[in-house]
């Protein structure tokens, strides 16, 4: 089968389209998926370059990509709830070969049936960012009546986070920029400002900060958090000593694949409770090195997915 394989850590040219053996269903709980579309996420260029350090290093050569939509090709002996021919989508762990290939073996617990209302391209754009948002909401606890601030709400994770927080009854303050400002308001945010031209000091104090950016934006948000509030980040670990000094709980959330969460997200999408993420570009697998270069140069806009097989 064809796969985008990383031969060694370094520049995008280390990614090559090669022929590799099709994965077998090695474990009883594995589902072999024929990949139709695979989602690209910016963390991939950081892993490829070696910038993530030992935490996400893989034995090489390796196939990257950790979210996909496709069709069930084969089943392990203990798989329940899935059949050959089912349309599915998945978030896979960093520890296994990834989804930028014609086939991928996925643990049944990391898999769910594809939302019926979504195309394969839309479904492949969903797992990582929606589960990241879900994990942040879980970490925060009940949001009814709480004031929350979402830093970087205009991105893919923000798309889901605004909707999930609104559904729980939170008052949402958010930062975004450009055309994303109106999109974030349309998703349910109550107050939005352009972080490029305005200071978040204009917001009233909040109970929870959801940080999708890190760096200076995270640093500037501490002073807005009420005592006994929370700062929850997927971008960079909050400063523990600062959190303690301010009587604030800081959490760094790392998203783990959970099929039950994907199934619930699919149910809400099909019920019209969650709006799907727009796909900015559908590109061939052969563009993978160029996509990495664009992402690293910060010139890649919106969600990009890779079309790998026929529906």
JSON list of C-alpha atoms in Angstrom, two decimals, residues 79-179:
[
{"chain": "A", "resi": 79, "resn": "UNK", "atom": "CA", "xyz": [-14.32, -6.71, 17.85]},
{"chain": "A", "resi": 80, "resn": "UNK", "atom": "CA", "xyz": [-17.95, -5.92, 18.63]},
{"chain": "A", "resi": 81, "resn": "UNK", "atom": "CA", "xyz": [-20.23, -3.25, 17.21]},
{"chain": "A", "resi": 82, "resn": "UNK", "atom": "CA", "xyz": [-18.51, -2.93, 13.83]},
{"chain": "A", "resi": 83, "resn": "UNK", "atom": "CA", "xyz": [-18.89, -4.85, 10.58]},
{"chain": "A", "resi": 84, "resn": "UNK", "atom": "CA", "xyz": [-16.96, -5.04, 7.33]},
{"chain": "A", "resi": 85, "resn": "UNK", "atom": "CA", "xyz": [-18.19, -2.21, 5.12]},
{"chain": "A", "resi": 86, "resn": "UNK", "atom": "CA", "xyz": [-19.10, 0.17, 7.96]},
{"chain": "A", "resi": 87, "resn": "UNK", "atom": "CA", "xyz": [-18.19, 3.82, 7.44]},
{"chain": "A", "resi": 88, "resn": "UNK", "atom": "CA", "xyz": [-16.11, 4.94, 10.43]},
{"chain": "A", "resi": 89, "resn": "UNK", "atom": "CA", "xyz": [-13.87, 7.70, 11.73]},
{"chain": "A", "resi": 90, "resn": "UNK", "atom": "CA", "xyz": [-11.10, 7.53, 14.29]},
{"chain": "A", "resi": 91, "resn": "UNK", "atom": "CA", "xyz": [-8.48, 9.26, 16.39]},
{"chain": "A", "resi": 92, "resn": "UNK", "atom": "CA", "xyz": [-5.44, 7.02, 16.74]},
{"chain": "A", "resi": 93, "resn": "UNK", "atom": "CA", "xyz": [-2.67, 7.13, 19.38]},
{"chain": "A", "resi": 94, "resn": "UNK", "atom": "CA", "xyz": [0.78, 8.56, 18.71]},
{"chain": "A", "resi": 95, "resn": "UNK", "atom": "CA", "xyz": [2.27, 5.18, 19.58]},
{"chain": "A", "resi": 96, "resn": "UNK", "atom": "CA", "xyz": [1.05, 3.42, 16.42]},
{"chain": "A", "resi": 97, "resn": "UNK", "atom": "CA", "xyz": [1.63, 3.95, 12.72]},
{"chain": "A", "resi": 98, "resn": "UNK", "atom": "CA", "xyz": [-0.71, 6.63, 11.53]},
{"chain": "A", "resi": 99, "resn": "UNK", "atom": "CA", "xyz": [-3.43, 7.41, 9.06]},
{"chain": "A", "resi": 100, "resn": "UNK", "atom": "CA", "xyz": [-1.52, 8.93, 6.13]},
{"chain": "A", "resi": 101, "resn": "UNK", "atom": "CA", "xyz": [-1.71, 5.58, 4.37]},
{"chain": "A", "resi": 102, "resn": "UNK", "atom": "CA", "xyz": [-4.17, 3.51, 2.37]},
{"chain": "A", "resi": 103, "resn": "UNK", "atom": "CA", "xyz": [-4.90, 1.27, 5.37]},
{"chain": "A", "resi": 104, "resn": "UNK", "atom": "CA", "xyz": [-4.55, 1.64, 9.13]},
{"chain": "A", "resi": 105, "resn": "UNK", "atom": "CA", "xyz": [-5.17, -0.74, 12.04]},
{"chain": "A", "resi": 106, "resn": "UNK", "atom": "CA", "xyz": [-7.21, 0.94, 14.79]},
{"chain": "A", "resi": 107, "resn": "UNK", "atom": "CA", "xyz": [-8.21, -0.32, 18.23]},
{"chain": "A", "resi": 108, "resn": "UNK", "atom": "CA", "xyz": [-12.01, -0.62, 18.34]},
{"chain": "A", "resi": 109, "resn": "UNK", "atom": "CA", "xyz": [-12.05, 1.66, 21.39]},
{"chain": "A", "resi": 110, "resn": "UNK", "atom": "CA", "xyz": [-10.61, 4.51, 19.30]},
{"chain": "A", "resi": 111, "resn": "UNK", "atom": "CA", "xyz": [-13.20, 4.20, 16.56]},
{"chain": "A", "resi": 112, "resn": "UNK", "atom": "CA", "xyz": [-16.82, 5.26, 15.96]},
{"chain": "A", "resi": 113, "resn": "UNK", "atom": "CA", "xyz": [-19.32, 5.15, 13.14]},
{"chain": "A", "resi": 114, "resn": "UNK", "atom": "CA", "xyz": [-18.97, 8.17, 10.87]},
{"chain": "A", "resi": 115, "resn": "UNK", "atom": "CA", "xyz": [-21.67, 10.82, 11.22]},
{"chain": "A", "resi": 116, "resn": "UNK", "atom": "CA", "xyz": [-24.20, 10.02, 8.51]},
{"chain": "A", "resi": 117, "resn": "UNK", "atom": "CA", "xyz": [-24.60, 13.69, 7.67]},
{"chain": "A", "resi": 118, "resn": "UNK", "atom": "CA", "xyz": [-20.89, 14.25, 6.97]},
{"chain": "A", "resi": 119, "resn": "UNK", "atom": "CA", "xyz": [-18.75, 13.44, 3.96]},
{"chain": "A", "resi": 120, "resn": "UNK", "atom": "CA", "xyz": [-15.56, 11.46, 4.49]},
{"chain": "A", "resi": 121, "resn": "UNK", "atom": "CA", "xyz": [-13.59, 14.69, 4.12]},
{"chain": "A", "resi": 122, "resn": "UNK", "atom": "CA", "xyz": [-15.63, 16.45, 6.83]},
{"chain": "A", "resi": 123, "resn": "UNK", "atom": "CA", "xyz": [-15.50, 13.42, 9.11]},
{"chain": "A", "resi": 124, "resn": "UNK", "atom": "CA", "xyz": [-11.70, 13.14, 8.81]},
{"chain": "A", "resi": 125, "resn": "UNK", "atom": "CA", "xyz": [-11.41, 16.77, 9.90]},
{"chain": "A", "resi": 126, "resn": "UNK", "atom": "CA", "xyz": [-13.29, 16.09, 13.13]},
{"chain": "A", "resi": 127, "resn": "UNK", "atom": "CA", "xyz": [-11.65, 13.62, 15.57]},
{"chain": "A", "resi": 128, "resn": "UNK", "atom": "CA", "xyz": [-8.57, 15.34, 16.96]},
{"chain": "A", "resi": 129, "resn": "UNK", "atom": "CA", "xyz": [-9.87, 18.86, 17.45]},
{"chain": "A", "resi": 130, "resn": "UNK", "atom": "CA", "xyz": [-13.33, 17.86, 18.67]},
{"chain": "A", "resi": 131, "resn": "UNK", "atom": "CA", "xyz": [-11.88, 15.43, 21.22]},
{"chain": "A", "resi": 132, "resn": "UNK", "atom": "CA", "xyz": [-9.38, 18.06, 22.37]},
{"chain": "A", "resi": 133, "resn": "UNK", "atom": "CA", "xyz": [-12.25, 20.46, 23.04]},
{"chain": "A", "resi": 134, "resn": "UNK", "atom": "CA", "xyz": [-14.25, 17.71, 24.76]},
{"chain": "A", "resi": 135, "resn": "UNK", "atom": "CA", "xyz": [-11.30, 16.89, 27.02]},
{"chain": "A", "resi": 136, "resn": "UNK", "atom": "CA", "xyz": [-10.97, 20.54, 28.04]},
{"chain": "A", "resi": 137, "resn": "UNK", "atom": "CA", "xyz": [-14.66, 20.75, 28.89]},
{"chain": "A", "resi": 138, "resn": "UNK", "atom": "CA", "xyz": [-14.37, 17.58, 30.98]},
{"chain": "A", "resi": 139, "resn": "UNK", "atom": "CA", "xyz": [-11.36, 18.99, 32.83]},
{"chain": "A", "resi": 140, "resn": "UNK", "atom": "CA", "xyz": [-13.28, 22.16, 33.68]},
{"chain": "A", "resi": 141, "resn": "UNK", "atom": "CA", "xyz": [-16.33, 20.48, 35.17]},
{"chain": "A", "resi": 142, "resn": "UNK", "atom": "CA", "xyz": [-19.80, 22.02, 35.09]},
{"chain": "A", "resi": 143, "resn": "UNK", "atom": "CA", "xyz": [-19.94, 25.31, 33.18]},
{"chain": "A", "resi": 144, "resn": "UNK", "atom": "CA", "xyz": [-23.53, 26.38, 33.80]},
{"chain": "A", "resi": 145, "resn": "UNK", "atom": "CA", "xyz": [-23.53, 30.07, 34.73]},
{"chain": "A", "resi": 146, "resn": "UNK", "atom": "CA", "xyz": [-19.72, 30.34, 34.55]},
{"chain": "A", "resi": 147, "resn": "UNK", "atom": "CA", "xyz": [-17.80, 33.06, 32.72]},
{"chain": "A", "resi": 148, "resn": "UNK", "atom": "CA", "xyz": [-15.15, 31.52, 30.49]},
{"chain": "A", "resi": 149, "resn": "UNK", "atom": "CA", "xyz": [-12.47, 33.01, 28.26]},
{"chain": "A", "resi": 150, "resn": "UNK", "atom": "CA", "xyz": [-11.32, 31.08, 25.19]},
{"chain": "A", "resi": 151, "resn": "UNK", "atom": "CA", "xyz": [-7.94, 32.20, 23.87]},
{"chain": "A", "resi": 152, "resn": "UNK", "atom": "CA", "xyz": [-7.66, 31.48, 20.15]},
{"chain": "A", "resi": 153, "resn": "UNK", "atom": "CA", "xyz": [-11.30, 30.62, 19.58]},
{"chain": "A", "resi": 154, "resn": "UNK", "atom": "CA", "xyz": [-11.02, 31.12, 15.82]},
{"chain": "A", "resi": 155, "resn": "UNK", "atom": "CA", "xyz": [-9.09, 27.88, 15.27]},
{"chain": "A", "resi": 156, "resn": "UNK", "atom": "CA", "xyz": [-10.26, 24.30, 14.81]},
{"chain": "A", "resi": 157, "resn": "UNK", "atom": "CA", "xyz": [-10.34, 23.41, 18.51]},
{"chain": "A", "resi": 158, "resn": "UNK", "atom": "CA", "xyz": [-12.08, 26.70, 19.26]},
{"chain": "A", "resi": 159, "resn": "UNK", "atom": "CA", "xyz": [-14.79, 25.80, 16.74]},
{"chain": "A", "resi": 160, "resn": "UNK", "atom": "CA", "xyz": [-15.86, 22.88, 18.94]},
{"chain": "A", "resi": 161, "resn": "UNK", "atom": "CA", "xyz": [-15.03, 24.45, 22.29]},
{"chain": "A", "resi": 162, "resn": "UNK", "atom": "CA", "xyz": [-17.30, 27.46, 21.78]},
{"chain": "A", "resi": 163, "resn": "UNK", "atom": "CA", "xyz": [-20.21, 25.20, 20.87]},
{"chain": "A", "resi": 164, "resn": "UNK", "atom": "CA", "xyz": [-19.69, 22.73, 23.73]},
{"chain": "A", "resi": 165, "resn": "UNK", "atom": "CA", "xyz": [-19.28, 25.48, 26.34]},
{"chain": "A", "resi": 166, "resn": "UNK", "atom": "CA", "xyz": [-22.37, 27.29, 25.07]},
{"chain": "A", "resi": 167, "resn": "UNK", "atom": "CA", "xyz": [-24.37, 24.09, 25.20]},
{"chain": "A", "resi": 168, "resn": "UNK", "atom": "CA", "xyz": [-23.49, 23.83, 28.89]},
{"chain": "A", "resi": 169, "resn": "UNK", "atom": "CA", "xyz": [-24.72, 27.35, 29.60]},
{"chain": "A", "resi": 170, "resn": "UNK", "atom": "CA", "xyz": [-21.44, 29.26, 29.92]},
{"chain": "A", "resi": 171, "resn": "UNK", "atom": "CA", "xyz": [-21.03, 32.97, 29.18]},
{"chain": "A", "resi": 172, "resn": "UNK", "atom": "CA", "xyz": [-18.27, 32.94, 26.59]},
{"chain": "A", "resi": 173, "resn": "UNK", "atom": "CA", "xyz": [-15.61, 35.60, 26.09]},
{"chain": "A", "resi": 174, "resn": "UNK", "atom": "CA", "xyz": [-13.23, 34.82, 23.25]},
{"chain": "A", "resi": 175, "resn": "UNK", "atom": "CA", "xyz": [-10.24, 36.09, 21.32]},
{"chain": "A", "resi": 176, "resn": "UNK", "atom": "CA", "xyz": [-9.86, 35.67, 17.57]},
{"chain": "A", "resi": 177, "resn": "UNK", "atom": "CA", "xyz": [-8.78, 37.77, 14.61]},
{"chain": "A", "resi": 178, "resn": "UNK", "atom": "CA", "xyz": [-9.94, 38.89, 11.18]},
{"chain": "A", "resi": 179, "resn": "UNK", "atom": "CA", "xyz": [-12.83, 37.02, 9.64]}
]
